[in-house]
GROMACS .gro file of C-alpha atoms in nm:
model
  403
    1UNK     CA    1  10.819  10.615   6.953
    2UNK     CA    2  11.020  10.635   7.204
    3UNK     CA    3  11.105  10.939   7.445
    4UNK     CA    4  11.486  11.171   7.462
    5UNK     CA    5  11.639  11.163   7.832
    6UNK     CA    6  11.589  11.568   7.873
    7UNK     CA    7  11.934  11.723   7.901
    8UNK     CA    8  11.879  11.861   8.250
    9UNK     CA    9  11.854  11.520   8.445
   10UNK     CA   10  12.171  11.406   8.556
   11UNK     CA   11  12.294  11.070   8.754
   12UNK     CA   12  12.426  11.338   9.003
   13UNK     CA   13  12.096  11.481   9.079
   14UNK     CA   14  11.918  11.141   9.146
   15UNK     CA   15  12.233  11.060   9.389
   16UNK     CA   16  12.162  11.345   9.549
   17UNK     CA   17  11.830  11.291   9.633
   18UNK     CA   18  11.920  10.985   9.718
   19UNK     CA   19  12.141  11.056   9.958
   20UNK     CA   20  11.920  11.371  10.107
   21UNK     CA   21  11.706  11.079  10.248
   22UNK     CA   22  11.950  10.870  10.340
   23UNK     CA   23  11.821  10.590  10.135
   24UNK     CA   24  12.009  10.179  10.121
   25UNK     CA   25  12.214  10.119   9.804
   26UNK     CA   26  11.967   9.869   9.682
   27UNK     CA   27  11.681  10.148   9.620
   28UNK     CA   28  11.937  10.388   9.485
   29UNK     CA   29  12.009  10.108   9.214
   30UNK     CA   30  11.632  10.117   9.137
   31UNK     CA   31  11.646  10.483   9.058
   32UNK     CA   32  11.929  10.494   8.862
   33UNK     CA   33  11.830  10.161   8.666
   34UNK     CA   34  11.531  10.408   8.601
   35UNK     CA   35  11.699  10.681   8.451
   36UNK     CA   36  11.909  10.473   8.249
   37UNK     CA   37  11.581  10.295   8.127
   38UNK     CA   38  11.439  10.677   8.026
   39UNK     CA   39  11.547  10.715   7.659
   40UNK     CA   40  11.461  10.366   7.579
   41UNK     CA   41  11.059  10.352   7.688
   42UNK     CA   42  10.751  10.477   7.561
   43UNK     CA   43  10.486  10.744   7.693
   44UNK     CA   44  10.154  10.537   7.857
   45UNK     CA   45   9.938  10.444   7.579
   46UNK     CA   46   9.679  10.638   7.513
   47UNK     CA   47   9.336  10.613   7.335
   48UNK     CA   48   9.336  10.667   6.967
   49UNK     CA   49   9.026  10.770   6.657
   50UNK     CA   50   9.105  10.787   6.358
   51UNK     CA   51   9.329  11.077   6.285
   52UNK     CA   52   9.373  11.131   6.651
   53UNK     CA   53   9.567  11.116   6.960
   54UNK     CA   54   9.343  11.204   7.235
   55UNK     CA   55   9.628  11.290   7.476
   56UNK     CA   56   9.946  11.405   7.316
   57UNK     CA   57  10.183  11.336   7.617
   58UNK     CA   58  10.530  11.373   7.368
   59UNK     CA   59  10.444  11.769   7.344
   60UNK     CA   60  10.480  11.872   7.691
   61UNK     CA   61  10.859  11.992   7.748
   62UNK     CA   62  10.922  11.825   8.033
   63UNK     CA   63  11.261  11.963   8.055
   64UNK     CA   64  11.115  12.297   8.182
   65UNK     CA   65  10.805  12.095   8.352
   66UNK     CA   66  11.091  11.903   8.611
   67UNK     CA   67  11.304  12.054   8.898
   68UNK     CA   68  11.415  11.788   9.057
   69UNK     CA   69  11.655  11.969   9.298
   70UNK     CA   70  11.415  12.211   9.404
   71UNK     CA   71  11.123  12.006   9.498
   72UNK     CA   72  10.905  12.175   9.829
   73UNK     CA   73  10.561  12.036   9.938
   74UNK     CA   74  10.355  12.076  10.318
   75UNK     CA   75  10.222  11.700  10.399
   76UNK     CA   76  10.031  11.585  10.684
   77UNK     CA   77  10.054  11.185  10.729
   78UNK     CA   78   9.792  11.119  11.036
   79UNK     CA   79   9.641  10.783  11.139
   80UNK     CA   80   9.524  10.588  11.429
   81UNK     CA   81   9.761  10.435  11.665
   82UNK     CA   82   9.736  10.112  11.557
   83UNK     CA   83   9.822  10.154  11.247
   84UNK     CA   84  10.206  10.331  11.107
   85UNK     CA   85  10.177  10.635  10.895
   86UNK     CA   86  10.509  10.692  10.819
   87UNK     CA   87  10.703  10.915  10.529
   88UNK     CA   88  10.930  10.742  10.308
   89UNK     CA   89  11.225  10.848  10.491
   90UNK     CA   90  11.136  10.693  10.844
   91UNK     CA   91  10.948  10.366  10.692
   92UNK     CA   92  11.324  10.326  10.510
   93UNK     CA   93  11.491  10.341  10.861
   94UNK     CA   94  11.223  10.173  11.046
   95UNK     CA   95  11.089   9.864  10.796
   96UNK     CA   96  11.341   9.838  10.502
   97UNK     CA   97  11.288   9.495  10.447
   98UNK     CA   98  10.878   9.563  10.366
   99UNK     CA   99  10.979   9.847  10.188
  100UNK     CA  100  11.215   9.629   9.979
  101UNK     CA  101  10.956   9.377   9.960
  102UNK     CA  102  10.671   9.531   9.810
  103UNK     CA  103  10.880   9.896   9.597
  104UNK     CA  104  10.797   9.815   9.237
  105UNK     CA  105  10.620   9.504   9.310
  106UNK     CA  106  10.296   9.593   9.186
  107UNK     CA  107  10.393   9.908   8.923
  108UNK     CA  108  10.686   9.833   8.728
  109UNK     CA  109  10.937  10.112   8.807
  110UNK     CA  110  10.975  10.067   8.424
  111UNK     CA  111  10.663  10.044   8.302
  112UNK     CA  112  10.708  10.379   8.098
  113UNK     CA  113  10.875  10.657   8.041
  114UNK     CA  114  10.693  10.848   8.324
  115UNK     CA  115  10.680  10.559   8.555
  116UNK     CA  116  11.048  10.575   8.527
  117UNK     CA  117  11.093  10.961   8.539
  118UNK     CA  118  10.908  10.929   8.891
  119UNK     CA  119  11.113  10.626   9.022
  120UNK     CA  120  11.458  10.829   8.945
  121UNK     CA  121  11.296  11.116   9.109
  122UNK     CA  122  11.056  11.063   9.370
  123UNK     CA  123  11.170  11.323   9.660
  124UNK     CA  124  10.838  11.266   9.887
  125UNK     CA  125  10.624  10.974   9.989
  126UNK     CA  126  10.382  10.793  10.250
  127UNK     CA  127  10.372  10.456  10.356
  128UNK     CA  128  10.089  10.302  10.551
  129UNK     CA  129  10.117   9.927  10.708
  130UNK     CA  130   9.806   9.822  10.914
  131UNK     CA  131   9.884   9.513  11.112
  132UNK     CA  132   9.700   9.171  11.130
  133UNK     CA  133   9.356   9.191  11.277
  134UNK     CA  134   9.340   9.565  11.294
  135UNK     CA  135   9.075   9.815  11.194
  136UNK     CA  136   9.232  10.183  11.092
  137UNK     CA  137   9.019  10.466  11.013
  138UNK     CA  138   9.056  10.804  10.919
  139UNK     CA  139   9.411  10.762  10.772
  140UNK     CA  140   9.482  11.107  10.591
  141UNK     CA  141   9.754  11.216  10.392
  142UNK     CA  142   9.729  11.580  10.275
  143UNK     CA  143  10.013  11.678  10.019
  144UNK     CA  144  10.066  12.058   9.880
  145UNK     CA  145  10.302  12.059   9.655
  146UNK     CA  146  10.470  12.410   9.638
  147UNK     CA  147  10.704  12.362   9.390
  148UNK     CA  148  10.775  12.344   9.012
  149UNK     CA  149  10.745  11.970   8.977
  150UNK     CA  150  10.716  11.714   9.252
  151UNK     CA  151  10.725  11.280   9.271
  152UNK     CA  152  10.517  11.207   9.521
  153UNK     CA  153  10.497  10.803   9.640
  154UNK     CA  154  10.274  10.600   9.817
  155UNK     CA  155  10.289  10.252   9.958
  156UNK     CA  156  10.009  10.043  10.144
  157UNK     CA  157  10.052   9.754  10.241
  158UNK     CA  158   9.748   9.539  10.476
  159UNK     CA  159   9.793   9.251  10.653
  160UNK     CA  160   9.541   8.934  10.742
  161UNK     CA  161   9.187   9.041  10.830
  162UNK     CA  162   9.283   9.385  10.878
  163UNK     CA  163   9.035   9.723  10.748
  164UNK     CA  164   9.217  10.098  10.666
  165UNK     CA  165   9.026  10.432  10.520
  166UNK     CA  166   9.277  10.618  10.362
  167UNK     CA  167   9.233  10.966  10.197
  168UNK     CA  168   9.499  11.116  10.041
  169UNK     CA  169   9.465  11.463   9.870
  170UNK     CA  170   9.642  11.651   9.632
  171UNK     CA  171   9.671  12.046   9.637
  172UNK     CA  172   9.866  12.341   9.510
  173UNK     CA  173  10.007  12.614   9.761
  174UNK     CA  174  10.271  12.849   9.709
  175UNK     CA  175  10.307  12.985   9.362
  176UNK     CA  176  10.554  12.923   9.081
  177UNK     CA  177  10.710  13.102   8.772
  178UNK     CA  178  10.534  12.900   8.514
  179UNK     CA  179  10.373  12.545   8.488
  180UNK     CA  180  10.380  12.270   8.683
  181UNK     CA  181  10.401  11.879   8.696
  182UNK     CA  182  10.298  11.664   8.985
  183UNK     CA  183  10.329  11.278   8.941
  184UNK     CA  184  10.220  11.042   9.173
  185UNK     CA  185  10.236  10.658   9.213
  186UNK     CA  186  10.036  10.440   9.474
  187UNK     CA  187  10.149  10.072   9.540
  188UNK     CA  188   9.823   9.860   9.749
  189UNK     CA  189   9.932   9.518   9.869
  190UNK     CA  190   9.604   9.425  10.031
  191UNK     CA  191   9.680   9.080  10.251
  192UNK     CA  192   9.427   8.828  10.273
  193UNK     CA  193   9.090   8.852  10.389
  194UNK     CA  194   9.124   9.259  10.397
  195UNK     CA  195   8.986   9.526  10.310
  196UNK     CA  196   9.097   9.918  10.158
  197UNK     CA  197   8.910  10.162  10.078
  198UNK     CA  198   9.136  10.401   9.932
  199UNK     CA  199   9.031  10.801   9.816
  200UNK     CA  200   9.221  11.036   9.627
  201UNK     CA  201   9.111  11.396   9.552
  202UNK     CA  202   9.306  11.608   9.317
  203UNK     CA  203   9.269  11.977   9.297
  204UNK     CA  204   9.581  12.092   9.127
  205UNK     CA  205   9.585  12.477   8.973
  206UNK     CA  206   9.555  12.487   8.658
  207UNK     CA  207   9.854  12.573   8.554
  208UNK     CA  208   9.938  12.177   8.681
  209UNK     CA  209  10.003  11.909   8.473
  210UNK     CA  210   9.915  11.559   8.655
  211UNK     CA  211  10.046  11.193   8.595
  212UNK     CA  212   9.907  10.950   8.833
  213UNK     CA  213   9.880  10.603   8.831
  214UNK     CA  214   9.732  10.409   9.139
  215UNK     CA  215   9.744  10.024   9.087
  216UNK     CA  216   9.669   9.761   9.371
  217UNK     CA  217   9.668   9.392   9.415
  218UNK     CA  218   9.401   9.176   9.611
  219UNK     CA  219   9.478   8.866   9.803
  220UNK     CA  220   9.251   8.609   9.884
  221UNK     CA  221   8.906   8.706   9.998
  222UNK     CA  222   9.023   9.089   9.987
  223UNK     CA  223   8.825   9.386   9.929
  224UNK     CA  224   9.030   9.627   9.716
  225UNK     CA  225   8.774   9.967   9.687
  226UNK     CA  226   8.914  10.335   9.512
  227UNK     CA  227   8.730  10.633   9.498
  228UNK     CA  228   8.885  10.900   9.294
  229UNK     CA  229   8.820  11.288   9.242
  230UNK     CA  230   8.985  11.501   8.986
  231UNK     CA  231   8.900  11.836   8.955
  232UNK     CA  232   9.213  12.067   8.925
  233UNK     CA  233   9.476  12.023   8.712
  234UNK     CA  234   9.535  12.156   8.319
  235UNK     CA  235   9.591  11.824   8.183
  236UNK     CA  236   9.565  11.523   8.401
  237UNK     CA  237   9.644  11.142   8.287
  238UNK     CA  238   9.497  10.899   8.564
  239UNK     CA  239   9.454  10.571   8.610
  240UNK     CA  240   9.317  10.331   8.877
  241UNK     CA  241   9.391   9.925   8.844
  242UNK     CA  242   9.295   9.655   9.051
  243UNK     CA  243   9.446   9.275   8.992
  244UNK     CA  244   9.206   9.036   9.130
  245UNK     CA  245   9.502   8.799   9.258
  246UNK     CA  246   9.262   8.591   9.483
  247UNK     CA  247   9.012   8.380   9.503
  248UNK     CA  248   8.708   8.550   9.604
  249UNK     CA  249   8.878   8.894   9.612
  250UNK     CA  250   8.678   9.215   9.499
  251UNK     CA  251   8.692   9.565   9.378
  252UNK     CA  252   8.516   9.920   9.348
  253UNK     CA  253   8.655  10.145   9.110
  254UNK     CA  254   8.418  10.469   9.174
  255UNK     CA  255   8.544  10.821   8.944
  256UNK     CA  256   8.456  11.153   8.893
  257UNK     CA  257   8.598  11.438   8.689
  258UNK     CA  258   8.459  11.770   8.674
  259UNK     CA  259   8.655  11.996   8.376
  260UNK     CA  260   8.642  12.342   8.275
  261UNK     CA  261   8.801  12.617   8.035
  262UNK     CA  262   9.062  12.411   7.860
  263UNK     CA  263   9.107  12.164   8.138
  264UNK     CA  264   9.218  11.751   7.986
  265UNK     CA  265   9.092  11.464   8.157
  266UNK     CA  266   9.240  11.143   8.036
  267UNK     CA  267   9.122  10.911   8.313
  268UNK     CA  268   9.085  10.488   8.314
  269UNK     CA  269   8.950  10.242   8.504
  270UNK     CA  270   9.104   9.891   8.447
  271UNK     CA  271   9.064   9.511   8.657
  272UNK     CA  272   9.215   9.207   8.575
  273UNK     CA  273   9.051   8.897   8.705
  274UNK     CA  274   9.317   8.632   8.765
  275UNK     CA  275   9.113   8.398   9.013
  276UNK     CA  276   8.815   8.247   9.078
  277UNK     CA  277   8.482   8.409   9.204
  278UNK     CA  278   8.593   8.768   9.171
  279UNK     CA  279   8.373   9.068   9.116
  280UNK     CA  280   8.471   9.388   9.008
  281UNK     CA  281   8.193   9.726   8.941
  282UNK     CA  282   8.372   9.993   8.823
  283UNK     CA  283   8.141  10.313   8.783
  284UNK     CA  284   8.278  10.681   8.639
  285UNK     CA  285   8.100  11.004   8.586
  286UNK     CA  286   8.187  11.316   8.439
  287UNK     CA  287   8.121  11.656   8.335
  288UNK     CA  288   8.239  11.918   8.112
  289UNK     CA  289   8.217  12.271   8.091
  290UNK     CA  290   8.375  12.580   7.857
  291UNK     CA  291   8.624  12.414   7.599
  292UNK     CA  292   8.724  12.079   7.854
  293UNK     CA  293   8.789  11.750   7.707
  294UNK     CA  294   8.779  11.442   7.859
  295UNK     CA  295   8.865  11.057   7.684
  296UNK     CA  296   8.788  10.785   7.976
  297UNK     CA  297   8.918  10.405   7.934
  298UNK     CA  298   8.763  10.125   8.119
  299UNK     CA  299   8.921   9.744   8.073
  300UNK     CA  300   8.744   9.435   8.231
  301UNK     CA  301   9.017   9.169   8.136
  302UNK     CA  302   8.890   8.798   8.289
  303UNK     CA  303   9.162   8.542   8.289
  304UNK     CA  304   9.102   8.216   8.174
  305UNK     CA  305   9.130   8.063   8.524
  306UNK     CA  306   8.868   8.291   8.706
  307UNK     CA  307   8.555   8.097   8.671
  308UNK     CA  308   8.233   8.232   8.848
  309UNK     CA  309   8.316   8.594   8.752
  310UNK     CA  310   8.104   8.891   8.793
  311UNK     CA  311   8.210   9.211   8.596
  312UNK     CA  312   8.057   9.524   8.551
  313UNK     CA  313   8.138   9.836   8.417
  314UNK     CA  314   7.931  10.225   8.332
  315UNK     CA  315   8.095  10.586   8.222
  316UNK     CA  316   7.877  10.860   8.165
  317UNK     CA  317   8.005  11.204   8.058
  318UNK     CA  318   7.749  11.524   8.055
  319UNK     CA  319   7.843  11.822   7.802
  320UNK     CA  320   7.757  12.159   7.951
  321UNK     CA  321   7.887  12.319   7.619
  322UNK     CA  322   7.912  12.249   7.225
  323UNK     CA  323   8.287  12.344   7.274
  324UNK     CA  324   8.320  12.064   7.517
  325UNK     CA  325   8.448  11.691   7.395
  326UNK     CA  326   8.451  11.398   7.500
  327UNK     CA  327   8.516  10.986   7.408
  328UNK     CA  328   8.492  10.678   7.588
  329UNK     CA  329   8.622  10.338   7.502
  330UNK     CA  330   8.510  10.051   7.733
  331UNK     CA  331   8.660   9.720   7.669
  332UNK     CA  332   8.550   9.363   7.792
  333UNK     CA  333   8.844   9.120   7.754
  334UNK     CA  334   8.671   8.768   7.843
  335UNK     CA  335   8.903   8.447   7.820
  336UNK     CA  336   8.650   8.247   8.031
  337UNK     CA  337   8.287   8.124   7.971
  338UNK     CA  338   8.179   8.121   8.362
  339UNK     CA  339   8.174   8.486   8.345
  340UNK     CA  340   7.868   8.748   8.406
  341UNK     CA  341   7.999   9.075   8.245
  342UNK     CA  342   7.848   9.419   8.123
  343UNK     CA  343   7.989   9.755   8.007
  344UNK     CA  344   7.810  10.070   7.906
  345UNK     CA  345   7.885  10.463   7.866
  346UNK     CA  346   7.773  10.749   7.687
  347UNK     CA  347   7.818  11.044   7.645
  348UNK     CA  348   7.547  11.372   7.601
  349UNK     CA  349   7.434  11.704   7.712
  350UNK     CA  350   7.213  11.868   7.911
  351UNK     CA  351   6.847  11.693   7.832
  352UNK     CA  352   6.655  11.988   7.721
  353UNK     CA  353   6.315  11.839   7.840
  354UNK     CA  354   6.428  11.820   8.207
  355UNK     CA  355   6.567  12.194   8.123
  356UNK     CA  356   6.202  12.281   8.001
  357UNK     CA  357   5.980  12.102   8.273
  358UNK     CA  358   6.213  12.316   8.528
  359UNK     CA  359   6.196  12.685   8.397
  360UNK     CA  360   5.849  12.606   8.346
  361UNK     CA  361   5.815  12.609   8.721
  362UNK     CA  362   5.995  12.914   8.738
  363UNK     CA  363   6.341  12.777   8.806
  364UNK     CA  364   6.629  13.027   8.604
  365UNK     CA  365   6.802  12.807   8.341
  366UNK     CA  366   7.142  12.869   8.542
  367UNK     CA  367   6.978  12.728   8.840
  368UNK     CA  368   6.781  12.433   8.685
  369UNK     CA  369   7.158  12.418   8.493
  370UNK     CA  370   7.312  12.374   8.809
  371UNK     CA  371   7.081  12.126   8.995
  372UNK     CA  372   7.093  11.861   8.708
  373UNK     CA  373   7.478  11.857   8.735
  374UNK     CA  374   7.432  11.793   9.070
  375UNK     CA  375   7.185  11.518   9.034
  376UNK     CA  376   7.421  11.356   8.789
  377UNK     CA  377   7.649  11.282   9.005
  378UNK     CA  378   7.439  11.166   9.297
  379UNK     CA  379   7.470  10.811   9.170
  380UNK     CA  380   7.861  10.815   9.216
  381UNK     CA  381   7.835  11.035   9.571
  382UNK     CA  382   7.586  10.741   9.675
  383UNK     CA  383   7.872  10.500   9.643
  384UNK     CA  384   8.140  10.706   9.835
  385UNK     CA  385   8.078  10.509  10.167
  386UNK     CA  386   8.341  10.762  10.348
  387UNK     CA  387   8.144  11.085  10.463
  388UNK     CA  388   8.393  11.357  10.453
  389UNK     CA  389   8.527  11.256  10.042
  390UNK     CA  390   8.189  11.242   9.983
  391UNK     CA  391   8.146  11.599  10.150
  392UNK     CA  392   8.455  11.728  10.048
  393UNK     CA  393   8.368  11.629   9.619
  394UNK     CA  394   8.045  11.782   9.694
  395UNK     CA  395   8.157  12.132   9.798
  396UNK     CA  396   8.428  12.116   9.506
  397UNK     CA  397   8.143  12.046   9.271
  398UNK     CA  398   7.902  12.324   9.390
  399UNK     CA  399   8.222  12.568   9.346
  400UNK     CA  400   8.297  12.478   9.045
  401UNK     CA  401   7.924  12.566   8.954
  402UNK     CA  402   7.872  12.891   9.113
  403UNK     CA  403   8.201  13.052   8.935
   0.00000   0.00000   0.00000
């Protein structure tokens, strides 16, 4: 099925914002090829039971959801010195070449319909390039988006035995007539022999919807490591991709999704191997609360030339409520014998005897409640090796718990 170019979206607009920053003709073809690709491509799949579309993406009227003239947003872009934190704007005027290098080069601007809408419309954006040799922490990129609907892009791109931190957050600040939609894409070119660890913590309003898709590719002997938070939002549609590109090259795909009222999580995890003696581990855990849903996607595809593969793979999702739902579909795609794989998930509530053994010490059920959601997700704070995510999901989870 494919989706109707909303009426509202003219070639005049995306000129515009073209030409508000200043951009060379050759990205301005990229957005218009976009638009003109709109009415042609599909929504991003989505998982499917019987009778069932988990995430109905075609019923949200994005024609109300997008002002693309009026987009307004606070962002703070800091880093060390020896690295460039620049916005999209200034790494246009000051590195066009890399910019023109590695735009689209690891998500298709194409790749679907909302891939596209964002590529035709991105207004916003960060790019980080560490240098050879160098070792950047503490790179931060705070957005608050303050308008209707805002295209937010981001671009890394590591050099040779090189090491950034980068957290980038995602917030909601002044408020709006009506709903929202924030998109956001995040290209990782990680050069050989270095390593990203890369965070991303959305806390949207909930009157937000959310379409984000961070992918990144791994050279030689790189490290390629995501951590990512998701607690705001109405309806958020997430993924976070690693392609194993070479040899000895790794990932960590760590999640965690915390959902109440009617809040949708439709969150994946996905690594391709394409060389040899990759690992990936790709852990997720989630909770839901009230009437939330959540459907989680995990894909460990090994090609048939990465020999000496090590895969792994675990969702869990806890149910604070019978109203709650959730599904998870993990898939192991293995086109190569040398390969050590695994995948598990499951999904269940509250385990009544660890309820029991607590009030029996005199513990109130909300409390005892409250303490075995936050023991869940020990397991994935334990594996956030940067300090202040791991503080900052922490507090975010203890909120959500004492409303």
């Amino acid at each position: 099925m494919s989706t109707q170019l909303h009426a509202n979206l003219t070639e005049e607009q995306v000129r515009e914002i073209s030409n508000r920053l200043d951009e060379p003709e050759w990205l301005l073809q990229q957005r218009l090829d976009a638009l003109g690709a709109l009415s042609e491509l599909d929504m991003p799949d989505v998982i499917r039971t019987p009778g069932r579309n988990w995430t109905n993406l075609y019923d949200l009227d994005f024609e109300s959801l997008v002002d693309p003239l009026n987009a307004a947003e606070e962002k703070d872009q800091v880093g060390p010195d020896e690295v460039e934190v620049m916005s999209i704007a200034e790494a246009l005027d000051d590195h066009e070449e890399l910019v023109r290098e590695h735009f689209g080069s690891v998500i298709d601007p194409q790749e679907n319909y909302l891939t596209a809408l964002q590529t035709a419309l991105f207004s916003t954006g960060t790019v980080v390039v560490v240098p050879d040799g160098v070792d950047a922490e503490d790179i931060t990129v705070r957005t608050r988006m303050n308008s209707r609907s805002l295209f937010n892009y981001t671009l890394v791109v590591t050099g040779k035995s090189s090491s950034a931190t980068i957290l980038e957050r995602q917030t909601t600040g002044d408020e709006v007539d009506g709903e929202r939609y924030y998109s956001g894409l995040v290209e990782i070119a990680a050069g050989e022999n270095s390593n990203v660890q890369y965070g991303s913590l959305q806390n949207l309003d909930e009157t937000s919807y959310d379409y984000t898709l961070k992918r990144g590719h791994a050279d030689t002997n790189a490290t390629l490591n995501w951590i990512e938070g998701n607690v705001g939002s109405r309806l958020t549609k997430s993924s976070v991709e690693t392609r194993l590109l070479g040899e000895g090259s790794e990932t960590h795909i760590v999640g965690a999704f915390f959902g109440h009222n009617d809040q949708h999580f439709d969150v994946a995890s996905r690594v391709w191997h394409e060389a040899e003696h990759t690992t990936a581990d790709l852990v997720t855990r989630g909770v839901l609360d009230d009437r939330a849903r959540s459907v989680y996607e995990g894909v460990q595809d090994v090609g048939r030339d990465a020999w000496n593969t090590s895969s792994y793979q675990r969702e869990n999702t806890l149910m604070l409520s019978d109203e709650s739902e959730a599904d998870a579909s993990p898939k192991l795609i293995i086109n190569n014998h040398d390969t050590e794989a695994s995948h598990a998930a499951s999904v269940g509530q509250v385990d009544e005897l660890d309820l029991f053994y607590m009030t029996s010490r005199g513990v109130s059920p909300r409390t005892a409640r409250n303490m075995l959601v936050e023991g869940f997700f020990v397991p994935v704070l334990e594996e956030i090796a940067v300090e202040e995510f791991r503080d900052d999901l922490s507090e975010l989870v203890a909120a959500r718990l004492r409303e």
